[in-house]
């Protein structure tokens, strides 16, 4: 896997609620530094083949997934209704609302990445399936 060095250019999900690290304490800022190359994009890896990785994410109210780096094209599908707050390494914070069945696709072309966390901001469990498309080396 080639290491990516450019932030993503594709739009992120949700409503922008803060910029310039507004409201971030030193703890999440340090976590983004420490996890800058954390490729564990879900709570549990359910399946992996030569073509895909399938992840489960289940978060109780208030629970979060630590900062992690997406470098592969991927999509997520919400399994439950809910909402989250996400911080991104560019200093933005977004609130995202989900309905069961919502699906969102993201591209990470060569050299791009998405580095973010995810916290359940709602009163019920938030659950997703995330599928990463593995790239094959060019011949």
Short mmCIF file of C-alpha atoms in Angstrom, two decimals:
data_model
loop_
_atom_site.label_atom_id
_atom_site.label_comp_id
_atom_site.label_asym_id
_atom_site.label_seq_id
_atom_site.Cartn_x
_atom_site.Cartn_y
_atom_site.Cartn_z
CA UNK A 1 0.00 0.00 0.00
CA UNK A 2 1.38 3.37 -1.01
CA UNK A 3 1.33 5.93 1.79
CA UNK A 4 -0.88 8.88 0.97
CA UNK A 5 0.11 12.40 1.80
CA UNK A 6 -2.62 14.72 0.50
CA UNK A 7 -5.89 15.48 2.32
CA UNK A 8 -9.01 14.44 0.47
CA UNK A 9 -10.68 16.62 -2.12
CA UNK A 10 -14.09 14.91 -2.04
CA UNK A 11 -16.72 16.50 0.21
CA UNK A 12 -17.41 14.99 3.63
CA UNK A 13 -20.80 14.05 5.03
CA UNK A 14 -22.79 16.25 7.38
CA UNK A 15 -23.15 19.82 8.51
CA UNK A 16 -20.07 21.89 9.30
CA UNK A 17 -20.40 23.05 12.93
CA UNK A 18 -16.87 24.31 13.69
CA UNK A 19 -13.59 25.23 11.98
CA UNK A 20 -9.99 25.96 12.94
CA UNK A 21 -10.00 23.34 15.74
CA UNK A 22 -12.65 25.38 17.60
CA UNK A 23 -13.74 23.45 20.69
CA UNK A 24 -11.01 20.80 20.38
CA UNK A 25 -9.12 20.04 23.60
CA UNK A 26 -5.49 18.94 23.59
CA UNK A 27 -6.56 15.25 23.89
CA UNK A 28 -8.16 14.88 20.43
CA UNK A 29 -5.45 17.01 18.83
CA UNK A 30 -2.78 14.67 20.23
CA UNK A 31 -4.81 11.61 19.21
CA UNK A 32 -4.82 12.83 15.59
CA UNK A 33 -1.01 13.10 15.74
CA UNK A 34 -0.65 9.67 17.38
CA UNK A 35 -3.14 7.99 15.00
CA UNK A 36 -2.12 9.73 11.79
CA UNK A 37 -1.38 6.32 10.24
CA UNK A 38 -4.00 4.20 12.03
CA UNK A 39 -5.76 2.22 9.27
CA UNK A 40 -8.27 0.48 11.56
CA UNK A 41 -11.37 2.17 10.15
CA UNK A 42 -13.95 0.23 12.17
CA UNK A 43 -14.58 -1.43 15.51
CA UNK A 44 -14.12 -4.96 14.15
CA UNK A 45 -12.82 -6.39 10.88
CA UNK A 46 -15.53 -8.86 9.84
CA UNK A 47 -14.07 -10.13 6.58
CA UNK A 48 -11.11 -9.56 4.27
CA UNK A 49 -10.43 -10.81 0.75
CA UNK A 50 -8.03 -9.76 -1.98
CA UNK A 51 -10.67 -7.25 -3.10
CA UNK A 52 -12.32 -5.83 0.06
CA UNK A 53 -12.20 -5.32 3.81
CA UNK A 54 -15.57 -5.35 5.62
CA UNK A 55 -15.75 -3.52 8.95
CA UNK A 56 -18.43 -3.25 11.63
CA UNK A 57 -18.89 -0.13 13.72
CA UNK A 58 -21.25 -0.19 16.71
CA UNK A 59 -21.23 2.74 19.10
CA UNK A 60 -23.27 3.18 22.26
CA UNK A 61 -24.45 6.73 23.03
CA UNK A 62 -21.38 8.88 23.67
CA UNK A 63 -18.95 6.18 22.48
CA UNK A 64 -16.42 6.99 19.79
CA UNK A 65 -14.05 5.47 17.28
CA UNK A 66 -10.56 6.96 17.58
CA UNK A 67 -9.01 8.96 14.78
CA UNK A 68 -8.19 6.76 11.80
CA UNK A 69 -6.90 7.20 8.25
CA UNK A 70 -8.78 6.12 5.13
CA UNK A 71 -6.52 5.54 2.12
CA UNK A 72 -8.75 3.15 0.15
CA UNK A 73 -11.97 3.94 -1.70
CA UNK A 74 -14.80 2.94 0.61
CA UNK A 75 -18.45 3.21 1.47
CA UNK A 76 -20.47 2.98 4.62
CA UNK A 77 -24.08 1.98 5.16
CA UNK A 78 -25.93 3.03 8.31
CA UNK A 79 -27.71 0.12 9.99
CA UNK A 80 -29.51 2.35 12.51
CA UNK A 81 -30.89 5.87 12.68
CA UNK A 82 -28.73 8.26 14.66
CA UNK A 83 -26.27 11.12 14.66
CA UNK A 84 -22.55 11.63 15.11
CA UNK A 85 -19.97 14.32 15.61
CA UNK A 86 -16.79 13.93 13.58
CA UNK A 87 -13.50 15.79 13.82
CA UNK A 88 -11.22 15.90 10.77
CA UNK A 89 -7.50 16.62 10.64
CA UNK A 90 -8.12 19.93 8.84
CA UNK A 91 -9.62 21.26 12.10
CA UNK A 92 -13.28 21.00 11.09
CA UNK A 93 -16.06 19.42 13.12
CA UNK A 94 -19.22 18.06 11.49
CA UNK A 95 -22.56 16.76 12.74
CA UNK A 96 -24.00 13.96 10.62
CA UNK A 97 -27.54 12.56 10.81
CA UNK A 98 -28.19 9.03 9.56
CA UNK A 99 -31.23 7.00 8.58
CA UNK A 100 -31.01 3.22 8.45
CA UNK A 101 -29.97 2.29 4.91
CA UNK A 102 -28.19 5.58 4.16
CA UNK A 103 -25.06 4.84 2.13
CA UNK A 104 -22.22 7.19 1.27
CA UNK A 105 -19.26 6.50 -1.06
CA UNK A 106 -15.83 8.12 -0.73
CA UNK A 107 -12.90 8.09 -3.11
CA UNK A 108 -9.28 8.30 -2.01
CA UNK A 109 -7.35 8.66 -5.26
CA UNK A 110 -3.61 8.03 -5.12
CA UNK A 111 -2.03 10.45 -2.70
CA UNK A 112 -5.25 11.40 -0.86
CA UNK A 113 -6.59 10.35 2.52
CA UNK A 114 -9.33 11.09 5.04
CA UNK A 115 -8.30 11.30 8.71
CA UNK A 116 -11.21 11.60 11.15
CA UNK A 117 -12.83 10.26 14.30
CA UNK A 118 -16.48 9.39 14.94
CA UNK A 119 -18.55 9.85 18.11
CA UNK A 120 -22.14 8.75 18.61
CA UNK A 121 -23.96 11.97 19.40
CA UNK A 122 -27.42 10.41 19.77
CA UNK A 123 -29.45 8.61 22.45
CA UNK A 124 -29.37 5.14 20.79
CA UNK A 125 -26.78 2.76 19.38
CA UNK A 126 -25.23 3.85 16.09
CA UNK A 127 -24.21 1.01 13.75
CA UNK A 128 -22.55 0.86 10.32
CA UNK A 129 -20.98 -1.51 7.87
CA UNK A 130 -17.96 -0.02 6.11
CA UNK A 131 -16.46 -1.67 3.03
CA UNK A 132 -13.00 -0.71 1.78
CA UNK A 133 -12.06 -1.53 -1.82
CA UNK A 134 -8.46 -2.74 -1.86
CA UNK A 135 -6.31 -1.54 -4.73
CA UNK A 136 -4.25 -3.98 -6.72
CA UNK A 137 -0.74 -2.93 -7.80
CA UNK A 138 -0.55 -1.82 -11.42
CA UNK A 139 1.36 -4.21 -13.69
#
